């Protein structure tokens, strides 16, 4: 079965009922859940956790029955670092989050699709990743 890594921006759109992105994110997540295994990694988990005071609340929002927990491979850390260096040398601002590079590298190394609404950086640095994006 296909695995789809779910980016934190999609999850946060749904959890916060974002006025602009809720409909797209909720619909895309529901569609992917019907045909694929949904996965998150520790970076995504950490980014979503900022919305919650307690881990129990986060676990309720992201139940393990719905979201497979996927460990980050060491090779993803290496690839993320290399892509981030290329990004910085290309003039990318220092404030850009390195976590996006970890997420992209994880999907690339595993051959997984990535559900995100922020596709531009992923397209540039991880062209082999199948993106599910608006």
Short mmCIF file of C-alpha atoms in Angstrom, two decimals, residues 83-96 101 121 125:
data_model
loop_
_atom_site.label_atom_id
_atom_site.label_comp_id
_atom_site.label_asym_id
_atom_site.label_seq_id
_atom_site.Cartn_x
_atom_site.Cartn_y
_atom_site.Cartn_z
CA UNK A 83 19.86 20.20 0.45
CA UNK A 84 19.83 22.94 3.09
CA UNK A 85 23.42 23.91 2.20
CA UNK A 86 22.45 24.08 -1.48
CA UNK A 87 19.46 26.22 -0.53
CA UNK A 88 21.61 28.63 1.52
CA UNK A 89 24.26 28.87 -1.21
CA UNK A 90 21.46 29.72 -3.62
CA UNK A 91 20.53 32.72 -1.51
CA UNK A 92 17.80 31.16 0.65
CA UNK A 93 17.24 33.11 3.86
CA UNK A 94 18.71 31.77 7.06
CA UNK A 95 15.29 31.92 8.71
CA UNK A 96 14.00 29.12 6.50
CA UNK A 101 14.33 19.64 4.47
CA UNK A 121 10.67 24.09 -1.80
CA UNK A 125 15.07 20.18 -3.66
#
